[in-house]
Amino acid sequence: MNVLECSHVKKSFGELQVLKDISLTVGEGEILSIIGPSGSGKSTMLRCATMLETMDSGQIVYLGKRAAWTGADGTAVYASKKELKEIGSQFGLVFQNFNLFPHFDVWKNITDAPLRVQKRRKEEVFAQAKDLIRKMGLEGKEHAYPCQLSGGQCQRVAIARALALNPKILFFDEPTSALDPELTGEVLKVIKSLADLDIAMVIVTHEMAFARDISDKVIFMADGVIVEEGTPEEVFASGNERTRAFLGKYRDMLSENGE
């Protein structure tokens, strides 16, 4: 079964049509990277898929349950609050600016939602938090506040916080764009290590080598449409003019490195 199905999603901001009929699917454990130039609609698509943005029309389905669909009047209709809360528990989000609670330390940032929102047992949540802190290389930082951490550490806390909810799918919205090159490598390494967990992932990224190496499927978006979709090998070797133009610099770099 697909974890996520988005069909014919459209979204405009005033006169500007940002998403023009986007359809995509993500299977269980599948890693999908969405690449494309700035302003192509990548982050808006992710925000519509996670209900942070209201789409104009289309359909969004998580594990067979409809979160939103097009009503009789041609506009989007959303499921009830209760149903959306249940659907929302299926996914985790990692933002480019971390979005950690500044007044919570690392431990509370990770454990607060599982305890308060999911109402899980303290022993279970604390055991999982310890494991995630170890996996993310954050030992000794349990009682540090976000302002005391580097950008890379903050992003690793954000990833641990998302994983603590036991999601079926994780969304990353340009998770390294706020980081310098050294910290970028550190966070990308952590995300790569998550592939072993068999959690589906949707990653909006400008890191082409990372997208090529980690993904089962790559979508290239431009001007609010999906220009190309396929395996990393198919997309990165594409003969499509628009795709070639976007990947030009990256391909030149690969040629220089003999890849």
PDB file of C-alpha atoms in Angstrom:
ATOM      1  CA  MET A   1       0.000   0.000   0.000  1.00  0.00           C
ATOM      2  CA  ASN A   2       1.163   3.541  -0.702  1.00  0.00           C
ATOM      3  CA  VAL A   3       1.829   5.631   2.399  1.00  0.00           C
ATOM      4  CA  LEU A   4       0.956   8.816   0.490  1.00  0.00           C
ATOM      5  CA  GLU A   5      -1.011   9.544  -2.668  1.00  0.00           C
ATOM      6  CA  CYS A   6      -1.424  13.097  -3.963  1.00  0.00           C
ATOM      7  CA  SER A   7      -3.613  13.463  -7.041  1.00  0.00           C
ATOM      8  CA  HIS A   8      -4.176  16.541  -9.249  1.00  0.00           C
ATOM      9  CA  VAL A   9      -3.123  18.992  -6.514  1.00  0.00           C
ATOM     10  CA  LYS A  10      -3.527  22.648  -7.479  1.00  0.00           C
ATOM     11  CA  LYS A  11      -2.585  25.713  -5.457  1.00  0.00           C
ATOM     12  CA  SER A  12      -2.580  29.417  -6.280  1.00  0.00           C
ATOM     13  CA  PHE A  13      -1.618  32.482  -4.284  1.00  0.00           C
ATOM     14  CA  GLY A  14      -3.781  35.229  -5.757  1.00  0.00           C
ATOM     15  CA  GLU A  15      -3.114  35.280  -9.497  1.00  0.00           C
ATOM     16  CA  LEU A  16       0.038  33.168  -9.167  1.00  0.00           C
ATOM     17  CA  GLN A  17      -0.570  29.474  -9.874  1.00  0.00           C
ATOM     18  CA  VAL A  18       2.161  27.711  -7.892  1.00  0.00           C
ATOM     19  CA  LEU A  19       1.022  24.088  -8.321  1.00  0.00           C
ATOM     20  CA  LYS A  20      -0.546  23.132 -11.645  1.00  0.00           C
ATOM     21  CA  ASP A  21      -2.002  19.626 -11.335  1.00  0.00           C
ATOM     22  CA  ILE A  22       0.620  17.680  -9.336  1.00  0.00           C
ATOM     23  CA  SER A  23       0.268  13.928  -8.732  1.00  0.00           C
ATOM     24  CA  LEU A  24       2.737  11.725  -6.859  1.00  0.00           C
ATOM     25  CA  THR A  25       2.856   8.575  -4.741  1.00  0.00           C
ATOM     26  CA  VAL A  26       5.205   7.340  -2.017  1.00  0.00           C
ATOM     27  CA  GLY A  27       5.308   3.640  -1.166  1.00  0.00           C
ATOM     28  CA  GLU A  28       6.177   2.070   2.190  1.00  0.00           C
ATOM     29  CA  GLY A  29       9.864   2.632   2.963  1.00  0.00           C
ATOM     30  CA  GLU A  30      10.362   4.534  -0.315  1.00  0.00           C
ATOM     31  CA  ILE A  31      12.628   7.589  -0.444  1.00  0.00           C
ATOM     32  CA  LEU A  32      11.489  10.322  -2.830  1.00  0.00           C
ATOM     33  CA  SER A  33      13.582  13.422  -3.489  1.00  0.00           C
ATOM     34  CA  ILE A  34      12.013  16.500  -5.076  1.00  0.00           C
ATOM     35  CA  ILE A  35      14.471  18.733  -6.910  1.00  0.00           C
ATOM     36  CA  GLY A  36      14.055  21.831  -9.038  1.00  0.00           C
ATOM     37  CA  PRO A  37      14.844  25.550  -9.226  1.00  0.00           C
ATOM     38  CA  SER A  38      13.736  28.004  -6.543  1.00  0.00           C
ATOM     39  CA  GLY A  39      10.098  29.000  -7.034  1.00  0.00           C
ATOM     40  CA  SER A  40       9.184  25.736  -8.782  1.00  0.00           C
ATOM     41  CA  GLY A  41       6.585  24.804  -6.121  1.00  0.00           C
ATOM     42  CA  LYS A  42       8.568  22.090  -4.285  1.00  0.00           C
ATOM     43  CA  SER A  43       8.057  23.413  -0.746  1.00  0.00           C
ATOM     44  CA  THR A  44       4.441  24.396  -1.476  1.00  0.00           C
ATOM     45  CA  MET A  45       3.760  20.812  -2.579  1.00  0.00           C
ATOM     46  CA  LEU A  46       5.248  19.513   0.658  1.00  0.00           C
ATOM     47  CA  ARG A  47       3.215  22.001   2.706  1.00  0.00           C
ATOM     48  CA  CYS A  48      -0.008  20.985   0.910  1.00  0.00           C
ATOM     49  CA  ALA A  49       0.772  17.284   1.455  1.00  0.00           C
ATOM     50  CA  THR A  50       1.186  17.900   5.199  1.00  0.00           C
ATOM     51  CA  MET A  51      -1.874  20.182   5.455  1.00  0.00           C
ATOM     52  CA  LEU A  52       0.220  23.194   6.497  1.00  0.00           C
ATOM     53  CA  GLU A  53      -1.137  24.835   3.353  1.00  0.00           C
ATOM     54  CA  THR A  54      -4.712  24.445   2.063  1.00  0.00           C
ATOM     55  CA  MET A  55      -4.770  23.271  -1.541  1.00  0.00           C
ATOM     56  CA  ASP A  56      -7.338  24.673  -3.987  1.00  0.00           C
ATOM     57  CA  SER A  57      -8.312  21.259  -5.353  1.00  0.00           C
ATOM     58  CA  GLY A  58      -7.022  17.703  -5.659  1.00  0.00           C
ATOM     59  CA  GLN A  59      -6.843  14.694  -3.358  1.00  0.00           C
ATOM     60  CA  ILE A  60      -4.479  13.671  -0.539  1.00  0.00           C
ATOM     61  CA  VAL A  61      -4.624  10.133   0.857  1.00  0.00           C
ATOM     62  CA  TYR A  62      -2.542   8.632   3.688  1.00  0.00           C
ATOM     63  CA  LEU A  63      -2.547   4.837   4.011  1.00  0.00           C
ATOM     64  CA  GLY A  64      -5.912   4.612   2.280  1.00  0.00           C
ATOM     65  CA  LYS A  65      -7.551   7.397   4.351  1.00  0.00           C
ATOM     66  CA  ARG A  66      -8.606  10.571   2.566  1.00  0.00           C
ATOM     67  CA  ALA A  67      -7.284  13.738   4.188  1.00  0.00           C
ATOM     68  CA  ALA A  68      -8.623  16.056   1.484  1.00  0.00           C
ATOM     69  CA  TRP A  69     -10.451  15.859  -1.826  1.00  0.00           C
ATOM     70  CA  THR A  70     -12.225  18.028  -4.385  1.00  0.00           C
ATOM     71  CA  GLY A  71     -15.825  18.759  -3.429  1.00  0.00           C
ATOM     72  CA  ALA A  72     -18.851  19.164  -5.678  1.00  0.00           C
ATOM     73  CA  ASP A  73     -18.119  22.880  -6.122  1.00  0.00           C
ATOM     74  CA  GLY A  74     -14.587  22.157  -7.413  1.00  0.00           C
ATOM     75  CA  THR A  75     -12.774  23.326  -4.274  1.00  0.00           C
ATOM     76  CA  ALA A  76     -10.910  21.329  -1.631  1.00  0.00           C
ATOM     77  CA  VAL A  77     -12.789  19.667   1.229  1.00  0.00           C
ATOM     78  CA  TYR A  78     -10.863  18.438   4.274  1.00  0.00           C
ATOM     79  CA  ALA A  79     -11.610  15.548   6.627  1.00  0.00           C
ATOM     80  CA  SER A  80     -12.863  16.261  10.159  1.00  0.00           C
ATOM     81  CA  LYS A  81     -10.473  17.583  12.836  1.00  0.00           C
ATOM     82  CA  LYS A  82     -10.472  14.199  14.527  1.00  0.00           C
ATOM     83  CA  GLU A  83      -9.625  12.371  11.290  1.00  0.00           C
ATOM     84  CA  LEU A  84      -6.922  14.907  10.390  1.00  0.00           C
ATOM     85  CA  LYS A  85      -5.364  14.492  13.833  1.00  0.00           C
ATOM     86  CA  GLU A  86      -5.228  10.732  13.291  1.00  0.00           C
ATOM     87  CA  ILE A  87      -3.779  11.169   9.786  1.00  0.00           C
ATOM     88  CA  GLY A  88      -1.296  13.755  11.101  1.00  0.00           C
ATOM     89  CA  SER A  89       0.106  11.154  13.487  1.00  0.00           C
ATOM     90  CA  GLN A  90       1.296   9.179  10.435  1.00  0.00           C
ATOM     91  CA  PHE A  91       3.904  11.741   9.383  1.00  0.00           C
ATOM     92  CA  GLY A  92       6.787  13.737  10.820  1.00  0.00           C
ATOM     93  CA  LEU A  93       8.183  17.054   9.601  1.00  0.00           C
ATOM     94  CA  VAL A  94      11.717  18.450   9.582  1.00  0.00           C
ATOM     95  CA  PHE A  95      11.944  22.121   8.601  1.00  0.00           C
ATOM     96  CA  GLN A  96      14.881  24.091   7.198  1.00  0.00           C
ATOM     97  CA  ASN A  97      14.839  26.412  10.233  1.00  0.00           C
ATOM     98  CA  PHE A  98      14.487  23.577  12.784  1.00  0.00           C
ATOM     99  CA  ASN A  99      11.348  25.007  14.497  1.00  0.00           C
ATOM    100  CA  LEU A 100      12.452  23.693  17.901  1.00  0.00           C
ATOM    101  CA  PHE A 101      10.746  25.023  21.030  1.00  0.00           C
ATOM    102  CA  PRO A 102      13.330  27.544  22.306  1.00  0.00           C
ATOM    103  CA  HIS A 103      12.147  27.274  25.938  1.00  0.00           C
ATOM    104  CA  PHE A 104      12.439  23.442  25.959  1.00  0.00           C
ATOM    105  CA  ASP A 105      15.752  21.640  26.344  1.00  0.00           C
ATOM    106  CA  VAL A 106      16.729  18.831  23.945  1.00  0.00           C
ATOM    107  CA  TRP A 107      15.094  16.153  26.102  1.00  0.00           C
ATOM    108  CA  LYS A 108      11.746  17.962  26.329  1.00  0.00           C
ATOM    109  CA  ASN A 109      11.758  18.898  22.629  1.00  0.00           C
ATOM    110  CA  ILE A 110      11.976  15.171  21.822  1.00  0.00           C
ATOM    111  CA  THR A 111       9.637  13.755  24.494  1.00  0.00           C
ATOM    112  CA  ASP A 112       6.916  16.400  24.798  1.00  0.00           C
ATOM    113  CA  ALA A 113       4.655  15.422  21.859  1.00  0.00           C
ATOM    114  CA  PRO A 114       4.815  11.623  22.412  1.00  0.00           C
ATOM    115  CA  LEU A 115       3.801  12.173  26.057  1.00  0.00           C
ATOM    116  CA  ARG A 116       1.323  15.025  25.715  1.00  0.00           C
ATOM    117  CA  VAL A 117      -0.193  14.460  22.267  1.00  0.00           C
ATOM    118  CA  GLN A 118       0.158  10.701  21.759  1.00  0.00           C
ATOM    119  CA  LYS A 119      -0.383   9.957  25.480  1.00  0.00           C
ATOM    120  CA  ARG A 120       2.209   7.190  25.431  1.00  0.00           C
ATOM    121  CA  ARG A 121       3.770   5.582  28.509  1.00  0.00           C
ATOM    122  CA  LYS A 122       6.623   7.590  30.042  1.00  0.00           C
ATOM    123  CA  GLU A 123       8.937   4.551  30.270  1.00  0.00           C
ATOM    124  CA  GLU A 124       8.516   3.781  26.564  1.00  0.00           C
ATOM    125  CA  VAL A 125       8.983   7.414  25.463  1.00  0.00           C
ATOM    126  CA  PHE A 126      12.069   7.938  27.653  1.00  0.00           C
ATOM    127  CA  ALA A 127      13.700   4.714  26.403  1.00  0.00           C
ATOM    128  CA  GLN A 128      13.083   5.773  22.799  1.00  0.00           C
ATOM    129  CA  ALA A 129      14.397   9.300  23.475  1.00  0.00           C
ATOM    130  CA  LYS A 130      17.644   7.902  24.922  1.00  0.00           C
ATOM    131  CA  ASP A 131      18.068   5.716  21.849  1.00  0.00           C
ATOM    132  CA  LEU A 132      17.387   8.610  19.452  1.00  0.00           C
ATOM    133  CA  ILE A 133      19.812  10.901  21.291  1.00  0.00           C
ATOM    134  CA  ARG A 134      22.493   8.230  20.931  1.00  0.00           C
ATOM    135  CA  LYS A 135      21.673   7.665  17.228  1.00  0.00           C
ATOM    136  CA  MET A 136      21.828  11.398  16.524  1.00  0.00           C
ATOM    137  CA  GLY A 137      25.162  11.815  18.345  1.00  0.00           C
ATOM    138  CA  LEU A 138      23.655  14.161  20.926  1.00  0.00           C
ATOM    139  CA  GLU A 139      24.831  12.464  24.142  1.00  0.00           C
ATOM    140  CA  GLY A 140      25.637  15.064  26.790  1.00  0.00           C
ATOM    141  CA  LYS A 141      23.315  17.629  25.161  1.00  0.00           C
ATOM    142  CA  GLU A 142      20.077  16.373  26.754  1.00  0.00           C
ATOM    143  CA  HIS A 143      19.669  19.469  28.920  1.00  0.00           C
ATOM    144  CA  ALA A 144      21.006  22.025  26.438  1.00  0.00           C
ATOM    145  CA  TYR A 145      18.617  24.580  24.934  1.00  0.00           C
ATOM    146  CA  PRO A 146      18.442  25.277  21.177  1.00  0.00           C
ATOM    147  CA  CYS A 147      20.310  28.586  21.597  1.00  0.00           C
ATOM    148  CA  GLN A 148      23.266  26.620  23.035  1.00  0.00           C
ATOM    149  CA  LEU A 149      23.508  24.263  20.041  1.00  0.00           C
ATOM    150  CA  SER A 150      25.041  24.540  16.579  1.00  0.00           C
ATOM    151  CA  GLY A 151      22.766  24.551  13.537  1.00  0.00           C
ATOM    152  CA  GLY A 152      23.720  20.955  12.775  1.00  0.00           C
ATOM    153  CA  GLN A 153      22.896  19.873  16.332  1.00  0.00           C
ATOM    154  CA  CYS A 154      19.548  21.698  16.181  1.00  0.00           C
ATOM    155  CA  GLN A 155      18.675  19.892  12.958  1.00  0.00           C
ATOM    156  CA  ARG A 156      19.606  16.542  14.508  1.00  0.00           C
ATOM    157  CA  VAL A 157      17.305  17.330  17.466  1.00  0.00           C
ATOM    158  CA  ALA A 158      14.550  18.201  14.962  1.00  0.00           C
ATOM    159  CA  ILE A 159      15.045  14.826  13.220  1.00  0.00           C
ATOM    160  CA  ALA A 160      14.970  12.988  16.585  1.00  0.00           C
ATOM    161  CA  ARG A 161      11.789  14.875  17.541  1.00  0.00           C
ATOM    162  CA  ALA A 162      10.103  13.815  14.276  1.00  0.00           C
ATOM    163  CA  LEU A 163      11.199  10.181  14.709  1.00  0.00           C
ATOM    164  CA  ALA A 164       9.925  10.098  18.312  1.00  0.00           C
ATOM    165  CA  LEU A 165       6.363  10.172  16.940  1.00  0.00           C
ATOM    166  CA  ASN A 166       6.936   6.822  15.155  1.00  0.00           C
ATOM    167  CA  PRO A 167       5.803   8.193  11.778  1.00  0.00           C
ATOM    168  CA  LYS A 168       5.182   6.094   8.680  1.00  0.00           C
ATOM    169  CA  ILE A 169       6.615   8.908   6.529  1.00  0.00           C
ATOM    170  CA  LEU A 170       9.041  11.770   7.173  1.00  0.00           C
ATOM    171  CA  PHE A 171       9.038  15.049   5.241  1.00  0.00           C
ATOM    172  CA  PHE A 172      12.194  17.157   4.954  1.00  0.00           C
ATOM    173  CA  ASP A 173      11.858  20.702   3.606  1.00  0.00           C
ATOM    174  CA  GLU A 174      15.371  21.659   2.480  1.00  0.00           C
ATOM    175  CA  PRO A 175      16.852  20.372   5.750  1.00  0.00           C
ATOM    176  CA  THR A 176      20.340  21.780   5.073  1.00  0.00           C
ATOM    177  CA  SER A 177      19.607  25.167   3.491  1.00  0.00           C
ATOM    178  CA  ALA A 178      20.200  27.054   6.776  1.00  0.00           C
ATOM    179  CA  LEU A 179      23.526  25.296   7.422  1.00  0.00           C
ATOM    180  CA  ASP A 180      27.100  25.954   6.328  1.00  0.00           C
ATOM    181  CA  PRO A 181      28.797  23.305   4.111  1.00  0.00           C
ATOM    182  CA  GLU A 182      30.502  21.465   6.987  1.00  0.00           C
ATOM    183  CA  LEU A 183      27.269  21.101   8.966  1.00  0.00           C
ATOM    184  CA  THR A 184      25.373  20.198   5.789  1.00  0.00           C
ATOM    185  CA  GLY A 185      27.499  17.079   5.371  1.00  0.00           C
ATOM    186  CA  GLU A 186      26.890  16.136   9.011  1.00  0.00           C
ATOM    187  CA  VAL A 187      23.093  16.364   8.689  1.00  0.00           C
ATOM    188  CA  LEU A 188      22.979  14.596   5.304  1.00  0.00           C
ATOM    189  CA  LYS A 189      24.943  11.727   6.860  1.00  0.00           C
ATOM    190  CA  VAL A 190      22.310  11.449   9.621  1.00  0.00           C
ATOM    191  CA  ILE A 191      19.443  11.446   7.081  1.00  0.00           C
ATOM    192  CA  LYS A 192      21.220   8.740   5.051  1.00  0.00           C
ATOM    193  CA  SER A 193      21.461   6.607   8.202  1.00  0.00           C
ATOM    194  CA  LEU A 194      17.650   6.736   8.522  1.00  0.00           C
ATOM    195  CA  ALA A 195      17.294   4.709   5.315  1.00  0.00           C
ATOM    196  CA  ASP A 196      17.877   1.605   7.471  1.00  0.00           C
ATOM    197  CA  LEU A 197      14.722   2.353   9.488  1.00  0.00           C
ATOM    198  CA  ASP A 198      12.498   1.602   6.488  1.00  0.00           C
ATOM    199  CA  ILE A 199      10.482   4.813   6.965  1.00  0.00           C
ATOM    200  CA  ALA A 200       9.194   6.471   3.797  1.00  0.00           C
ATOM    201  CA  MET A 201      10.771   9.884   3.190  1.00  0.00           C
ATOM    202  CA  VAL A 202      10.011  12.882   1.000  1.00  0.00           C
ATOM    203  CA  ILE A 203      13.009  15.200   0.767  1.00  0.00           C
ATOM    204  CA  VAL A 204      12.912  18.622  -0.890  1.00  0.00           C
ATOM    205  CA  THR A 205      16.584  19.366  -1.507  1.00  0.00           C
ATOM    206  CA  HIS A 206      19.135  21.344  -3.515  1.00  0.00           C
ATOM    207  CA  GLU A 207      21.823  18.750  -2.724  1.00  0.00           C
ATOM    208  CA  MET A 208      22.030  16.887  -6.028  1.00  0.00           C
ATOM    209  CA  ALA A 209      24.643  14.272  -5.063  1.00  0.00           C
ATOM    210  CA  PHE A 210      22.645  13.466  -1.935  1.00  0.00           C
ATOM    211  CA  ALA A 211      19.394  13.116  -3.919  1.00  0.00           C
ATOM    212  CA  ARG A 212      21.106  10.854  -6.426  1.00  0.00           C
ATOM    213  CA  ASP A 213      22.655   8.612  -3.745  1.00  0.00           C
ATOM    214  CA  ILE A 214      19.764   8.217  -1.288  1.00  0.00           C
ATOM    215  CA  SER A 215      16.602   8.194  -3.419  1.00  0.00           C
ATOM    216  CA  ASP A 216      14.520   5.365  -4.812  1.00  0.00           C
ATOM    217  CA  LYS A 217      12.699   7.941  -6.929  1.00  0.00           C
ATOM    218  CA  VAL A 218      13.414  11.541  -7.988  1.00  0.00           C
ATOM    219  CA  ILE A 219      10.913  14.160  -9.133  1.00  0.00           C
ATOM    220  CA  PHE A 220      12.132  17.220 -11.027  1.00  0.00           C
ATOM    221  CA  MET A 221       9.703  20.132 -10.697  1.00  0.00           C
ATOM    222  CA  ALA A 222       9.722  23.436 -12.574  1.00  0.00           C
ATOM    223  CA  ASP A 223       7.104  26.171 -12.928  1.00  0.00           C
ATOM    224  CA  GLY A 224       4.558  24.283 -10.829  1.00  0.00           C
ATOM    225  CA  VAL A 225       4.575  21.035 -12.806  1.00  0.00           C
ATOM    226  CA  ILE A 226       6.411  17.715 -12.605  1.00  0.00           C
ATOM    227  CA  VAL A 227       8.748  17.800 -15.598  1.00  0.00           C
ATOM    228  CA  GLU A 228      10.257  14.404 -14.969  1.00  0.00           C
ATOM    229  CA  GLU A 229       9.944  11.487 -12.574  1.00  0.00           C
ATOM    230  CA  GLY A 230      11.961   8.296 -12.340  1.00  0.00           C
ATOM    231  CA  THR A 231      14.888   6.544 -10.711  1.00  0.00           C
ATOM    232  CA  PRO A 232      17.917   8.736  -9.921  1.00  0.00           C
ATOM    233  CA  GLU A 233      19.707   7.125 -12.879  1.00  0.00           C
ATOM    234  CA  GLU A 234      16.854   7.986 -15.252  1.00  0.00           C
ATOM    235  CA  VAL A 235      16.425  11.586 -14.097  1.00  0.00           C
ATOM    236  CA  PHE A 236      20.119  12.450 -13.830  1.00  0.00           C
ATOM    237  CA  ALA A 237      20.836  11.006 -17.285  1.00  0.00           C
ATOM    238  CA  SER A 238      17.708  12.569 -18.810  1.00  0.00           C
ATOM    239  CA  GLY A 239      17.632  13.934 -22.306  1.00  0.00           C
ATOM    240  CA  ASN A 240      14.814  16.348 -21.393  1.00  0.00           C
ATOM    241  CA  GLU A 241      15.977  19.868 -22.230  1.00  0.00           C
ATOM    242  CA  ARG A 242      14.576  21.493 -19.064  1.00  0.00           C
ATOM    243  CA  THR A 243      16.066  18.796 -16.815  1.00  0.00           C
ATOM    244  CA  ARG A 244      19.427  18.970 -18.588  1.00  0.00           C
ATOM    245  CA  ALA A 245      19.556  22.747 -18.172  1.00  0.00           C
ATOM    246  CA  PHE A 246      18.857  22.500 -14.435  1.00  0.00           C
ATOM    247  CA  LEU A 247      21.354  19.685 -13.861  1.00  0.00           C
ATOM    248  CA  GLY A 248      23.997  21.194 -16.148  1.00  0.00           C
ATOM    249  CA  LYS A 249      26.448  22.394 -13.482  1.00  0.00           C
ATOM    250  CA  TYR A 250      26.061  19.228 -11.471  1.00  0.00           C
ATOM    251  CA  ARG A 251      26.715  17.062 -14.559  1.00  0.00           C
ATOM    252  CA  ASP A 252      29.810  19.125 -15.417  1.00  0.00           C
ATOM    253  CA  MET A 253      31.111  18.496 -11.904  1.00  0.00           C
ATOM    254  CA  LEU A 254      30.531  14.739 -12.293  1.00  0.00           C
ATOM    255  CA  SER A 255      32.379  14.749 -15.623  1.00  0.00           C
ATOM    256  CA  GLU A 256      35.351  16.524 -14.047  1.00  0.00           C
ATOM    257  CA  ASN A 257      35.401  13.870 -11.303  1.00  0.00           C
ATOM    258  CA  GLY A 258      35.220  11.092 -13.876  1.00  0.00           C
ATOM    259  CA  GLU A 259      31.829   9.796 -12.656  1.00  0.00           C
TER     260      GLU A 259
END
